[in-house]
Coordinates of C-alpha atoms in Angstrom, one line a residue:
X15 CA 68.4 108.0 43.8
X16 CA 68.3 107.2 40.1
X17 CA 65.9 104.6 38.6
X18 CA 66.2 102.9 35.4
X19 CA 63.7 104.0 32.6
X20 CA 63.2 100.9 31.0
X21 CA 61.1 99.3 33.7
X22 CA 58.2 97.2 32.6
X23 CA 54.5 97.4 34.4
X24 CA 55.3 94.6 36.6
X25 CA 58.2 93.9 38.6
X26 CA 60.9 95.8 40.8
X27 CA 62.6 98.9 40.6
X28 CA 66.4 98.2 41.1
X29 CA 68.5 101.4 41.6
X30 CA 71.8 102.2 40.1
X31 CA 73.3 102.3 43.4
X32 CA 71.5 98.8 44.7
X33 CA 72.4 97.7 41.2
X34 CA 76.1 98.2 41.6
X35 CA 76.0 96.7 44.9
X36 CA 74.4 93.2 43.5
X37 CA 76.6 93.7 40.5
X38 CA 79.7 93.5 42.9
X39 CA 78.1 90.7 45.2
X40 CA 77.7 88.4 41.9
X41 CA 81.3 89.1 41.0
X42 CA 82.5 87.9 44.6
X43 CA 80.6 84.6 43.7
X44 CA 82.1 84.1 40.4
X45 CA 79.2 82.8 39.0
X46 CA 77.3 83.8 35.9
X47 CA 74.4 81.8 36.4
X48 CA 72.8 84.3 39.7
X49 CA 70.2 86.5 39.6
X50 CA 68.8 88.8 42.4
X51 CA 65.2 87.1 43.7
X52 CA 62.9 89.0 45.9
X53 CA 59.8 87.4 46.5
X54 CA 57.0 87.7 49.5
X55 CA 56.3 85.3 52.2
X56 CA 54.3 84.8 55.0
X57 CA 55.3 85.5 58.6
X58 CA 57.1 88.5 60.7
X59 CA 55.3 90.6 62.8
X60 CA 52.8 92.2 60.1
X61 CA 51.7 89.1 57.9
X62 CA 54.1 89.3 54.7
X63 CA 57.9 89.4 54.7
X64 CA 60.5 90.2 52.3
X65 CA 63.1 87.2 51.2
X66 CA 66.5 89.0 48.9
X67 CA 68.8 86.5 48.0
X68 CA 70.7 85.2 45.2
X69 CA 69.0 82.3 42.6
X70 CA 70.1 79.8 40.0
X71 CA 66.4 79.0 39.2
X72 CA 63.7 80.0 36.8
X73 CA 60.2 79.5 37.7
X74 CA 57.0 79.4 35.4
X75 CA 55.7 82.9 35.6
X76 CA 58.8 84.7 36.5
X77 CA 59.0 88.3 36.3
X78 CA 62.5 89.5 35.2
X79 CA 64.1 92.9 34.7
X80 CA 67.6 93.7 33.9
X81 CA 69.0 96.8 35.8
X82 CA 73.0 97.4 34.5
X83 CA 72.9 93.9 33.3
X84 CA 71.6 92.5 37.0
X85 CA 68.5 90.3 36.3
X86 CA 65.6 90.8 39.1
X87 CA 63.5 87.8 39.6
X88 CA 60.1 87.8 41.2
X89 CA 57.6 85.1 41.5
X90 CA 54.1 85.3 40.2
X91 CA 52.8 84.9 43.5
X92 CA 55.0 87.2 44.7
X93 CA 55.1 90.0 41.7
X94 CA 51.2 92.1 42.9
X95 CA 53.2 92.7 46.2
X96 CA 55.9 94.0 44.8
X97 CA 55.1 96.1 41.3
X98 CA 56.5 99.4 41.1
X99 CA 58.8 98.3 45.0
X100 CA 62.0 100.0 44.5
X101 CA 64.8 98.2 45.8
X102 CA 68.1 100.4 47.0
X103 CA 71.5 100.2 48.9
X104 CA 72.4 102.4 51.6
X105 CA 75.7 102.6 53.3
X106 CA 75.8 105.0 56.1
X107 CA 77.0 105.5 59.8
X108 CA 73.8 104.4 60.8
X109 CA 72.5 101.7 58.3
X110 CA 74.2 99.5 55.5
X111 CA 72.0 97.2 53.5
X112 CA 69.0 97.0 50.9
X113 CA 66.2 98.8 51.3
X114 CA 62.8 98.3 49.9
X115 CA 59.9 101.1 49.5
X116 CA 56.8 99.4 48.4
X117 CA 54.1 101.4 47.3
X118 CA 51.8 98.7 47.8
X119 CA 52.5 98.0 51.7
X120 CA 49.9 99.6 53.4
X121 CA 51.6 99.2 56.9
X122 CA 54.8 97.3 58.8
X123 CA 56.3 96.7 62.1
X124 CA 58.4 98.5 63.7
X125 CA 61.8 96.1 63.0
X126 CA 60.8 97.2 59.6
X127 CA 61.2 93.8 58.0
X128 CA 57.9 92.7 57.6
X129 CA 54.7 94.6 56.3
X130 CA 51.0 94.3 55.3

């Protein structure tokens, strides 16, 4: 797994790989306007779930990073959950989609999609 280098304090970690991947997902769209948003919620099993999905919006106190010209949006609410989180793509036999390792979850369920 490569990671950019020119990641700022805050924000997500977007692999090459996961970059690619969102890279090709935007071109299916055909719109220049997206950008990937991850951002924290409340609810699942352990408290806080993840929400990935595309965005046309810009909020006040966005955090963005560009990762092979992919902009990653997080929310200020959201972005102290999620600093130094590295988002990747895995396509295997056993497991295709994005993956995120946050170094800041302390614990999660065992569907894996929520944490604490």
């Amino acid at each position: 797994m490569t990671v950019q280098n020119d990641v700022t304090a805050q924000g997500v970690i977007l692999t090459d790989v996961a970059a690619a991947k969102v890279a090709s997902l935007l071109a299916a769209e055909d719109r220049d306007d997206l950008r990937l948003r991850i951002a924290v919620q409340p609810g699942g099993c352990s408290g806080l779930r993840y929400q990935l999905y595309f965005d046309e919006s810009r909020m006040d106190g966005d955090i963005v990073n560009a990762f092979h010209g992919v902009e990653v949006v997080t929310d200020k609410m959201s972005g102290p959950y999620l600093t130094g989180a590295t988002i990747d793509f895995v396509d295997t036999i056993e497991k295709q989609g994005f993956t995120i390792d946050n170094p800041n979850a302390t614990g999660s369920c065992a569907c894996g999609d929520s944490f604490h």
